[in-house]
mmCIF file of C-alpha atoms in Angstrom:
data_model
loop_
_atom_site.group_PDB
_atom_site.id
_atom_site.type_symbol
_atom_site.label_atom_id
_atom_site.label_comp_id
_atom_site.label_asym_id
_atom_site.label_seq_id
_atom_site.Cartn_x
_atom_site.Cartn_y
_atom_site.Cartn_z
ATOM 1 C CA MET E 1 27.823 -2.555 35.922
ATOM 2 C CA THR E 2 26.428 -5.627 35.270
ATOM 3 C CA LYS E 3 25.351 -7.045 31.829
ATOM 4 C CA VAL E 4 21.901 -8.109 32.231
ATOM 5 C CA ALA E 5 21.354 -8.798 28.136
ATOM 6 C CA SER E 6 22.903 -9.522 25.116
ATOM 7 C CA PHE E 7 22.251 -11.231 21.765
ATOM 8 C CA THR E 8 23.378 -11.896 18.169
ATOM 9 C CA ILE E 9 21.631 -12.123 15.152
ATOM 10 C CA GLU E 10 22.550 -15.094 12.303
ATOM 11 C CA HIS E 11 22.720 -14.319 8.905
ATOM 12 C CA HIS E 12 22.366 -17.219 6.456
ATOM 13 C CA GLN E 13 23.172 -17.694 3.082
ATOM 14 C CA PHE E 14 23.784 -20.562 0.550
ATOM 15 C CA LEU E 15 24.380 -19.149 -2.709
ATOM 16 C CA ASP E 16 26.743 -16.166 -3.656
ATOM 17 C CA THR E 17 25.611 -13.373 -6.116
ATOM 18 C CA GLU E 18 27.206 -15.930 -9.293
ATOM 19 C CA GLY E 19 25.172 -18.885 -7.984
ATOM 20 C CA LYS E 20 28.046 -20.552 -6.130
ATOM 21 C CA LEU E 21 27.982 -22.415 -2.944
ATOM 22 C CA VAL E 22 29.006 -20.624 0.208
ATOM 23 C CA ASN E 23 27.897 -23.275 2.468
ATOM 24 C CA THR E 24 27.797 -27.055 1.196
ATOM 25 C CA ASP E 25 25.494 -27.915 4.444
ATOM 26 C CA LEU E 26 22.476 -28.237 2.377
ATOM 27 C CA PRO E 27 19.379 -28.884 3.404
ATOM 28 C CA ALA E 28 17.710 -31.976 2.062
ATOM 29 C CA PHE E 29 15.235 -30.227 -0.377
ATOM 30 C CA ALA E 30 18.116 -28.673 -1.823
ATOM 31 C CA LYS E 31 19.448 -31.963 -2.750
ATOM 32 C CA ASP E 32 16.566 -32.768 -5.068
ATOM 33 C CA PRO E 33 17.055 -30.904 -8.375
ATOM 34 C CA GLU E 34 13.908 -31.196 -8.971
ATOM 35 C CA GLU E 35 12.695 -29.498 -5.783
ATOM 36 C CA LEU E 36 14.690 -26.508 -6.697
ATOM 37 C CA ILE E 37 13.521 -26.224 -10.720
ATOM 38 C CA LYS E 38 10.008 -26.280 -8.825
ATOM 39 C CA MET E 39 10.995 -22.786 -7.267
ATOM 40 C CA TYR E 40 12.841 -21.692 -9.943
ATOM 41 C CA ARG E 41 9.836 -22.204 -12.305
ATOM 42 C CA LEU E 42 7.731 -20.500 -10.031
ATOM 43 C CA MET E 43 10.005 -17.735 -9.380
ATOM 44 C CA THR E 44 10.564 -17.207 -13.182
ATOM 45 C CA LEU E 45 6.719 -17.020 -13.879
ATOM 46 C CA THR E 46 6.457 -14.282 -10.695
ATOM 47 C CA ARG E 47 8.552 -12.275 -12.926
ATOM 48 C CA VAL E 48 6.967 -12.544 -16.502
ATOM 49 C CA PHE E 49 3.604 -12.274 -14.479
ATOM 50 C CA ASP E 50 5.000 -8.761 -12.975
ATOM 51 C CA THR E 51 6.296 -7.469 -15.877
ATOM 52 C CA LYS E 52 2.523 -8.044 -17.474
ATOM 53 C CA ALA E 53 0.551 -6.896 -14.819
ATOM 54 C CA ILE E 54 2.817 -3.640 -14.830
ATOM 55 C CA ASN E 55 1.749 -3.248 -18.842
ATOM 56 C CA LEU E 56 -1.771 -3.640 -18.545
ATOM 57 C CA GLN E 57 -1.663 -0.728 -15.593
ATOM 58 C CA ARG E 58 -0.105 1.271 -17.915
ATOM 59 C CA THR E 59 -2.386 0.631 -21.069
ATOM 60 C CA GLY E 60 -5.381 1.501 -18.429
ATOM 61 C CA LYS E 61 -6.758 -2.479 -18.195
ATOM 62 C CA LEU E 62 -5.292 -2.183 -14.339
ATOM 63 C CA GLY E 63 -5.799 0.125 -11.584
ATOM 64 C CA THR E 64 -2.636 1.111 -9.285
ATOM 65 C CA TYR E 65 -0.382 -2.050 -9.248
ATOM 66 C CA ALA E 66 2.253 -3.251 -6.636
ATOM 67 C CA SER E 67 4.830 -4.856 -8.436
ATOM 68 C CA CYS E 68 6.788 -7.564 -6.903
ATOM 69 C CA LEU E 69 10.063 -7.434 -8.670
ATOM 70 C CA GLY E 70 13.439 -8.507 -6.926
ATOM 71 C CA HIS E 71 11.349 -10.415 -4.155
ATOM 72 C CA GLU E 72 10.679 -13.488 -5.776
ATOM 73 C CA ALA E 73 13.563 -15.670 -3.354
ATOM 74 C CA SER E 74 11.820 -14.345 -0.588
ATOM 75 C CA HIS E 75 8.608 -15.003 -1.537
ATOM 76 C CA VAL E 76 9.123 -18.314 -3.091
ATOM 77 C CA GLY E 77 11.026 -19.332 -0.410
ATOM 78 C CA VAL E 78 8.612 -18.635 2.377
ATOM 79 C CA GLY E 79 5.706 -20.444 0.361
ATOM 80 C CA ALA E 80 7.696 -23.289 -0.200
ATOM 81 C CA ALA E 81 8.511 -23.976 3.211
ATOM 82 C CA MET E 82 4.554 -23.933 4.129
ATOM 83 C CA ARG E 83 2.174 -26.755 4.247
ATOM 84 C CA ASP E 84 -1.594 -26.353 2.979
ATOM 85 C CA GLU E 85 -3.136 -26.213 6.155
ATOM 86 C CA ASP E 86 -1.065 -23.657 7.863
ATOM 87 C CA VAL E 87 -2.326 -19.847 6.921
ATOM 88 C CA TYR E 88 -1.113 -16.942 5.322
ATOM 89 C CA ALA E 89 -1.656 -12.957 6.145
ATOM 90 C CA PRO E 90 0.515 -11.097 3.326
ATOM 91 C CA TYR E 91 1.032 -7.806 2.356
ATOM 92 C CA TYR E 92 -0.310 -6.299 -0.835
ATOM 93 C CA ARG E 93 2.947 -7.876 -2.924
ATOM 94 C CA ASP E 94 3.603 -11.291 -1.787
ATOM 95 C CA TYR E 95 2.548 -13.119 -5.249
ATOM 96 C CA GLY E 96 4.666 -15.542 -5.212
ATOM 97 C CA THR E 97 4.124 -16.939 -1.663
ATOM 98 C CA GLN E 98 0.765 -17.196 -2.811
ATOM 99 C CA PHE E 99 1.055 -18.473 -6.310
ATOM 100 C CA TRP E 100 3.097 -21.096 -4.347
ATOM 101 C CA ARG E 101 -0.248 -21.787 -2.366
ATOM 102 C CA GLY E 102 -2.447 -21.924 -4.887
ATOM 103 C CA VAL E 103 -3.924 -18.582 -5.697
ATOM 104 C CA LYS E 104 -4.039 -17.907 -9.034
ATOM 105 C CA LEU E 105 -2.818 -15.359 -11.442
ATOM 106 C CA GLU E 106 -5.871 -13.765 -12.241
ATOM 107 C CA ASN E 107 -7.133 -13.435 -8.312
ATOM 108 C CA VAL E 108 -4.272 -10.793 -8.319
ATOM 109 C CA LEU E 109 -5.263 -8.989 -11.795
ATOM 110 C CA THR E 110 -8.871 -9.073 -10.350
ATOM 111 C CA TYR E 111 -7.526 -7.072 -6.925
ATOM 112 C CA TRP E 112 -5.895 -4.650 -8.560
ATOM 113 C CA GLY E 113 -8.532 -4.079 -11.524
ATOM 114 C CA GLY E 114 -10.367 -3.159 -8.424
ATOM 115 C CA ASP E 115 -12.849 -5.885 -7.711
ATOM 116 C CA GLU E 116 -13.027 -7.862 -4.787
ATOM 117 C CA ARG E 117 -13.528 -11.186 -6.349
ATOM 118 C CA GLY E 118 -9.671 -11.134 -6.378
ATOM 119 C CA ASN E 119 -9.531 -12.035 -3.091
ATOM 120 C CA VAL E 120 -11.676 -15.239 -2.699
ATOM 121 C CA TYR E 121 -8.672 -17.989 -3.364
ATOM 122 C CA GLU E 122 -10.455 -20.972 -4.447
ATOM 123 C CA ASN E 123 -7.240 -23.075 -4.052
ATOM 124 C CA ALA E 124 -5.964 -21.180 -0.832
ATOM 125 C CA PRO E 125 -9.125 -21.084 0.819
ATOM 126 C CA ASN E 126 -8.079 -20.172 4.497
ATOM 127 C CA ASP E 127 -5.832 -17.662 3.612
ATOM 128 C CA PHE E 128 -6.052 -13.873 4.520
ATOM 129 C CA ALA E 129 -7.342 -11.414 2.088
ATOM 130 C CA TRP E 130 -4.812 -8.849 0.856
ATOM 131 C CA ALA E 131 -3.630 -5.756 3.794
ATOM 132 C CA VAL E 132 -3.200 -2.765 2.162
ATOM 133 C CA PRO E 133 -3.254 -0.682 5.590
ATOM 134 C CA ILE E 134 0.307 -1.292 7.018
ATOM 135 C CA ALA E 135 1.056 -4.066 9.439
ATOM 136 C CA THR E 136 -2.958 -5.137 9.871
ATOM 137 C CA GLN E 137 -2.137 -8.481 8.574
ATOM 138 C CA CYS E 138 0.395 -9.195 11.729
ATOM 139 C CA LEU E 139 -2.635 -8.964 14.011
ATOM 140 C CA HIS E 140 -4.715 -11.231 11.572
ATOM 141 C CA ALA E 141 -2.128 -13.673 11.645
ATOM 142 C CA ALA E 142 -1.807 -13.254 15.620
ATOM 143 C CA GLY E 143 -5.417 -14.202 15.876
ATOM 144 C CA ALA E 144 -5.110 -16.854 14.060
ATOM 145 C CA ALA E 145 -2.635 -18.356 16.059
ATOM 146 C CA THR E 146 -4.136 -17.859 18.346
ATOM 147 C CA ALA E 147 -6.616 -20.056 17.426
ATOM 148 C CA PHE E 148 -4.671 -23.184 16.630
ATOM 149 C CA LYS E 149 -3.104 -22.936 19.870
ATOM 150 C CA TYR E 150 -6.349 -23.146 21.807
ATOM 151 C CA ARG E 151 -7.747 -25.876 19.422
ATOM 152 C CA LYS E 152 -4.276 -27.483 19.596
ATOM 153 C CA GLU E 153 -3.929 -27.976 15.829
ATOM 154 C CA ALA E 154 -0.472 -28.752 14.319
ATOM 155 C CA ARG E 155 -1.019 -25.479 12.014
ATOM 156 C CA CYS E 156 0.849 -22.078 11.867
ATOM 157 C CA ALA E 157 0.108 -18.466 10.657
ATOM 158 C CA VAL E 158 2.469 -16.652 8.602
ATOM 159 C CA THR E 159 2.569 -13.127 8.098
ATOM 160 C CA ALA E 160 4.637 -11.122 5.606
ATOM 161 C CA ILE E 161 5.762 -7.013 6.024
ATOM 162 C CA GLY E 162 7.937 -4.849 4.652
ATOM 163 C CA ASP E 163 10.809 -3.106 6.414
ATOM 164 C CA GLY E 164 8.385 0.059 6.412
ATOM 165 C CA GLY E 165 5.839 -1.647 8.423
ATOM 166 C CA THR E 166 7.989 -2.512 10.924
ATOM 167 C CA SER E 167 7.914 1.082 12.356
ATOM 168 C CA GLU E 168 4.043 0.782 13.014
ATOM 169 C CA GLY E 169 2.836 -0.142 16.260
ATOM 170 C CA ALA E 170 0.468 -3.098 15.079
ATOM 171 C CA PHE E 171 3.553 -5.009 14.145
ATOM 172 C CA TYR E 172 5.323 -4.793 17.371
ATOM 173 C CA GLU E 173 1.535 -5.472 19.101
ATOM 174 C CA ALA E 174 1.650 -8.409 17.638
ATOM 175 C CA MET E 175 4.732 -9.476 18.258
ATOM 176 C CA ASN E 176 4.514 -8.689 21.658
ATOM 177 C CA VAL E 177 1.487 -11.222 21.940
ATOM 178 C CA ALA E 178 3.092 -13.791 19.757
ATOM 179 C CA GLY E 179 5.733 -13.627 22.259
ATOM 180 C CA VAL E 180 3.962 -13.498 25.504
ATOM 181 C CA TRP E 181 1.734 -16.221 24.222
ATOM 182 C CA LYS E 182 4.079 -18.306 22.408
ATOM 183 C CA LEU E 183 2.041 -18.737 19.356
ATOM 184 C CA PRO E 184 2.670 -20.865 16.294
ATOM 185 C CA MET E 185 3.733 -18.142 14.037
ATOM 186 C CA VAL E 186 6.321 -16.666 11.776
ATOM 187 C CA PHE E 187 6.493 -12.862 10.719
ATOM 188 C CA VAL E 188 8.692 -12.532 7.539
ATOM 189 C CA VAL E 189 9.837 -8.801 7.136
ATOM 190 C CA VAL E 190 10.848 -8.300 3.406
ATOM 191 C CA ASN E 191 14.077 -5.986 3.947
ATOM 192 C CA ASN E 192 13.746 -4.416 0.423
ATOM 193 C CA LYS E 193 15.804 -1.303 1.668
ATOM 194 C CA TRP E 194 13.212 1.331 0.652
ATOM 195 C CA ALA E 195 9.581 2.413 1.994
ATOM 196 C CA ILE E 196 8.216 3.874 -0.674
ATOM 197 C CA SER E 197 10.789 7.056 -0.797
ATOM 198 C CA VAL E 198 12.389 6.551 2.523
ATOM 199 C CA PRO E 199 15.385 4.415 2.670
ATOM 200 C CA LEU E 200 16.150 1.766 5.303
ATOM 201 C CA GLU E 201 18.825 4.646 7.445
ATOM 202 C CA ILE E 202 15.807 6.733 7.796
ATOM 203 C CA GLN E 203 13.260 4.379 8.668
ATOM 204 C CA THR E 204 15.070 2.732 11.766
ATOM 205 C CA ALA E 205 18.039 3.159 13.880
ATOM 206 C CA THR E 206 18.546 -0.573 14.418
ATOM 207 C CA GLN E 207 21.309 -2.572 12.806
ATOM 208 C CA THR E 208 19.056 -4.803 11.647
ATOM 209 C CA ILE E 209 15.357 -5.546 11.343
ATOM 210 C CA ALA E 210 15.620 -9.065 12.766
ATOM 211 C CA GLN E 211 16.488 -7.931 15.772
ATOM 212 C CA LYS E 212 13.419 -5.673 16.549
ATOM 213 C CA ALA E 213 12.412 -9.447 17.673
ATOM 214 C CA VAL E 214 14.259 -9.215 20.755
ATOM 215 C CA ALA E 215 11.650 -6.510 22.429
ATOM 216 C CA ALA E 216 9.017 -9.554 21.840
ATOM 217 C CA GLY E 217 11.728 -11.802 23.227
ATOM 218 C CA ILE E 218 11.679 -14.141 20.528
ATOM 219 C CA PRO E 219 13.980 -14.955 18.132
ATOM 220 C CA GLY E 220 15.004 -13.142 15.311
ATOM 221 C CA VAL E 221 17.446 -14.062 12.388
ATOM 222 C CA GLN E 222 18.419 -12.381 9.207
ATOM 223 C CA VAL E 223 18.727 -14.221 5.652
ATOM 224 C CA ASP E 224 20.064 -13.132 2.260
ATOM 225 C CA GLY E 225 16.665 -12.714 0.912
ATOM 226 C CA ASN E 226 17.922 -13.331 -3.078
ATOM 227 C CA ASP E 227 18.800 -16.567 -2.225
ATOM 228 C CA VAL E 228 15.740 -19.183 -2.176
ATOM 229 C CA ILE E 229 17.895 -22.144 -0.329
ATOM 230 C CA ALA E 230 18.883 -19.922 2.479
ATOM 231 C CA VAL E 231 15.379 -18.620 2.835
ATOM 232 C CA ARG E 232 13.553 -21.961 2.570
ATOM 233 C CA LYS E 233 15.760 -22.987 4.925
ATOM 234 C CA VAL E 234 15.100 -20.586 8.035
ATOM 235 C CA MET E 235 11.462 -20.366 7.032
ATOM 236 C CA GLU E 236 11.364 -24.548 7.292
ATOM 237 C CA ASP E 237 13.359 -24.360 10.873
ATOM 238 C CA ALA E 238 10.999 -21.341 12.182
ATOM 239 C CA LEU E 239 7.808 -23.581 10.922
ATOM 240 C CA GLU E 240 9.401 -26.436 12.497
ATOM 241 C CA ARG E 241 10.044 -24.400 15.875
ATOM 242 C CA ALA E 242 6.264 -22.795 16.086
ATOM 243 C CA ARG E 243 4.625 -26.280 15.108
ATOM 244 C CA ASN E 244 6.484 -27.739 18.271
ATOM 245 C CA GLY E 245 5.132 -25.728 20.550
ATOM 246 C CA ASP E 246 8.467 -22.937 21.074
ATOM 247 C CA GLY E 247 7.021 -19.730 19.978
ATOM 248 C CA PRO E 248 7.301 -17.545 17.019
ATOM 249 C CA THR E 249 10.421 -16.502 15.267
ATOM 250 C CA LEU E 250 10.998 -13.373 13.460
ATOM 251 C CA ILE E 251 13.102 -13.545 9.658
ATOM 252 C CA GLU E 252 14.257 -10.470 7.644
ATOM 253 C CA THR E 253 15.006 -11.385 4.350
ATOM 254 C CA VAL E 254 17.460 -9.194 2.910
ATOM 255 C CA THR E 255 16.695 -8.005 -0.475
ATOM 256 C CA TYR E 256 15.907 -5.188 -2.641
ATOM 257 C CA ARG E 257 12.953 -3.316 -4.470
ATOM 258 C CA LEU E 258 13.789 -3.258 -8.248
ATOM 259 C CA SER E 259 10.661 -1.698 -9.066
ATOM 260 C CA ASP E 260 8.874 1.642 -8.043
ATOM 261 C CA HIS E 261 6.676 1.422 -5.058
ATOM 262 C CA THR E 262 3.604 1.039 -7.232
ATOM 263 C CA THR E 263 2.739 1.743 -10.132
ATOM 264 C CA ALA E 264 1.874 5.483 -8.832
ATOM 265 C CA ASP E 265 5.432 6.036 -7.893
ATOM 266 C CA ASP E 266 8.224 6.787 -9.660
ATOM 267 C CA ALA E 267 11.674 5.867 -7.689
ATOM 268 C CA SER E 268 13.941 7.653 -10.209
ATOM 269 C CA ARG E 269 13.235 10.552 -8.406
ATOM 270 C CA TYR E 270 14.715 9.797 -4.848
ATOM 271 C CA ARG E 271 17.085 6.604 -5.699
ATOM 272 C CA LYS E 272 20.340 7.027 -7.440
ATOM 273 C CA ASN E 273 20.938 5.261 -10.947
ATOM 274 C CA ASP E 274 24.337 3.082 -9.855
ATOM 275 C CA GLU E 275 22.446 2.015 -6.603
ATOM 276 C CA VAL E 276 19.524 0.371 -8.889
ATOM 277 C CA GLU E 277 22.226 -1.085 -11.505
ATOM 278 C CA ASN E 278 24.113 -2.588 -8.628
ATOM 279 C CA ALA E 279 21.373 -4.151 -7.279
ATOM 280 C CA TRP E 280 20.585 -5.935 -10.678
ATOM 281 C CA LYS E 281 23.827 -7.816 -10.412
ATOM 282 C CA THR E 282 22.778 -9.702 -7.133
ATOM 283 C CA GLU E 283 18.799 -10.138 -8.248
ATOM 284 C CA PRO E 284 17.491 -13.125 -6.901
ATOM 285 C CA LEU E 285 16.712 -15.281 -10.291
ATOM 286 C CA ILE E 286 20.419 -15.177 -11.598
ATOM 287 C CA ARG E 287 22.287 -16.744 -9.177
ATOM 288 C CA ILE E 288 19.445 -19.971 -8.673
ATOM 289 C CA ARG E 289 19.697 -20.230 -12.373
ATOM 290 C CA ASN E 290 23.186 -20.438 -12.294
ATOM 291 C CA TYR E 291 23.592 -22.755 -9.892
ATOM 292 C CA LEU E 292 21.295 -25.252 -11.804
ATOM 293 C CA MET E 293 23.337 -24.524 -14.669
ATOM 294 C CA ASP E 294 26.423 -25.309 -13.137
ATOM 295 C CA THR E 295 24.828 -28.723 -11.594
ATOM 296 C CA GLY E 296 23.564 -29.326 -15.000
ATOM 297 C CA ALA E 297 20.135 -29.634 -14.167
ATOM 298 C CA TRP E 298 19.156 -26.678 -16.051
ATOM 299 C CA ASN E 299 20.127 -25.635 -19.474
ATOM 300 C CA GLU E 300 19.321 -22.550 -22.344
ATOM 301 C CA GLU E 301 16.831 -25.010 -23.970
ATOM 302 C CA LYS E 302 14.930 -25.482 -20.877
ATOM 303 C CA GLU E 303 14.898 -21.909 -20.115
ATOM 304 C CA GLN E 304 13.426 -20.308 -23.496
ATOM 305 C CA ALA E 305 10.675 -22.979 -23.047
ATOM 306 C CA LEU E 306 9.775 -22.096 -19.254
ATOM 307 C CA LEU E 307 9.802 -18.209 -20.552
ATOM 308 C CA LYS E 308 7.210 -19.380 -23.371
ATOM 309 C CA GLU E 309 5.238 -21.531 -20.903
ATOM 310 C CA CYS E 310 5.156 -18.659 -18.604
ATOM 311 C CA ALA E 311 4.104 -16.282 -21.136
ATOM 312 C CA ASP E 312 1.601 -18.517 -22.444
ATOM 313 C CA LYS E 313 -0.231 -19.056 -18.847
ATOM 314 C CA VAL E 314 -0.112 -15.066 -18.182
ATOM 315 C CA ASP E 315 -1.453 -14.616 -21.304
ATOM 316 C CA ILE E 316 -4.548 -16.784 -20.429
ATOM 317 C CA ALA E 317 -4.881 -15.507 -16.825
ATOM 318 C CA VAL E 318 -5.127 -12.007 -18.639
ATOM 319 C CA GLU E 319 -7.840 -12.995 -20.887
ATOM 320 C CA ASN E 320 -9.697 -14.598 -18.255
ATOM 321 C CA TYR E 321 -8.964 -11.214 -15.971
ATOM 322 C CA LEU E 322 -10.336 -9.164 -18.705
ATOM 323 C CA ASN E 323 -13.738 -11.546 -19.575
ATOM 324 C CA LEU E 324 -14.779 -11.654 -15.912
ATOM 325 C CA GLY E 325 -17.342 -9.081 -16.145
ATOM 326 C CA GLN E 326 -18.714 -6.788 -13.840
ATOM 327 C CA PRO E 327 -19.485 -7.666 -10.529
ATOM 328 C CA ALA E 328 -22.496 -7.340 -8.740
ATOM 329 C CA ILE E 329 -23.768 -4.212 -7.698
ATOM 330 C CA ALA E 330 -24.645 -5.660 -4.219
ATOM 331 C CA ASP E 331 -21.131 -6.999 -3.555
ATOM 332 C CA MET E 332 -20.251 -3.419 -2.360
ATOM 333 C CA PHE E 333 -22.887 -3.881 0.947
ATOM 334 C CA ASP E 334 -22.689 -7.888 1.153
ATOM 335 C CA TYR E 335 -19.855 -8.651 3.342
ATOM 336 C CA MET E 336 -19.135 -6.573 6.386
ATOM 337 C CA PHE E 337 -22.252 -7.078 8.342
ATOM 338 C CA ALA E 338 -24.274 -10.295 8.745
ATOM 339 C CA GLU E 339 -27.573 -7.601 9.265
ATOM 340 C CA LEU E 340 -27.414 -4.446 7.051
ATOM 341 C CA PRO E 341 -27.731 -1.175 9.278
ATOM 342 C CA LEU E 342 -30.898 0.474 7.524
ATOM 343 C CA SER E 343 -29.047 3.123 6.814
ATOM 344 C CA LEU E 344 -26.750 0.820 4.207
ATOM 345 C CA GLN E 345 -30.199 -1.290 3.356
ATOM 346 C CA GLU E 346 -31.228 2.344 2.085
ATOM 347 C CA GLN E 347 -28.141 2.849 -0.164
ATOM 348 C CA LYS E 348 -27.888 -0.519 -1.170
ATOM 349 C CA ASP E 349 -32.011 -0.580 -2.451
ATOM 350 C CA ILE E 350 -31.179 3.026 -4.221
ATOM 351 C CA ALA E 351 -28.098 1.700 -5.965
ATOM 352 C CA ILE E 352 -29.784 -1.187 -7.605
ATOM 353 C CA GLU E 353 -32.609 0.297 -8.372
ATOM 354 C CA ALA E 354 -30.498 3.083 -9.943
ATOM 355 C CA ALA E 355 -28.555 0.495 -12.107
ATOM 356 C CA LYS E 356 -31.678 -1.261 -13.324
ATOM 357 C CA HIS E 357 -32.311 1.637 -15.409
ATOM 358 C CA ARG E 358 -28.489 2.497 -17.065
ATOM 359 C CA VAL E 359 -27.521 1.327 -20.291
ATOM 360 C CA GLY E 360 -25.826 -2.196 -20.342
ATOM 361 C CA GLY E 361 -27.322 -3.481 -17.508
ATOM 362 C CA HIS E 362 -26.724 -2.993 -14.107
ATOM 363 C CA HIS E 363 -23.904 -1.442 -13.990
#
């Protein structure tokens, strides 16, 4: 027998669960306290927002909502490494990445409120809309990366997906074409251990998600997804590699979904309490906050001021969302076709006419 191939998967971490350094070879950004504080502030805002969004859903002011509780380091670390000119193709709970890129809090509320105007990102106009169909966003990102390479633009496409989504064909198809064509893109798999009620060990037989990159002939790397320094570092390295023409990378961020899958789910029916309790001991905000406090860059007074600031921002976003008003009835017809088919044009005319006769306006 002759061995024809072998591989290894690296795991990256800088902070342990208590916020102590396990790797002192810090990247440049991590030596600047203000840069770390900037990331911590957005992680905190994302969590405060997430809690409020769930409360809105419980009181009937929001549709089904997908929580990002526990994902804050994975999301913010990815966003912080990207450039404005890059393009992001998200899945449906990537709020931390999107907030870093300029998507407004009220965009998220509007979308989950059932209004497609939430997908219009004023400050991130080139990023893709939320993809609820699993793994389709990977193909969208591969398409954008193909365009960047064809035009010889120094831009990258980034997409994110959950561990369950890596069982979808579209995920492998996108990785395959990205590997063959050496596309400038990065695949981020947020491994939160659960695909709704399916645990990771039933989802896949592989030891890591990162090694799925081997099948596409691209590098795969694993990172502690609750360590924002580590996530940003591996993401910066992957983006530099892509910009240099060396092709895509698959990054697996190992974290935990502390919430239900969505507000339509009840994780207590299939998940053990002690597993969740243990996960709370390693959640991402604790370790970066402890690290900042240990280094003297943060204190309790700053913490309380930040929490109030975040609550105020979220309250303003909620008010904007609730006061947005109804979308135009024609919106449901206007964005799929350049020229409406006759049958849809007839439906549009009927809908507009019917709306005129309803009490209270066009809805």
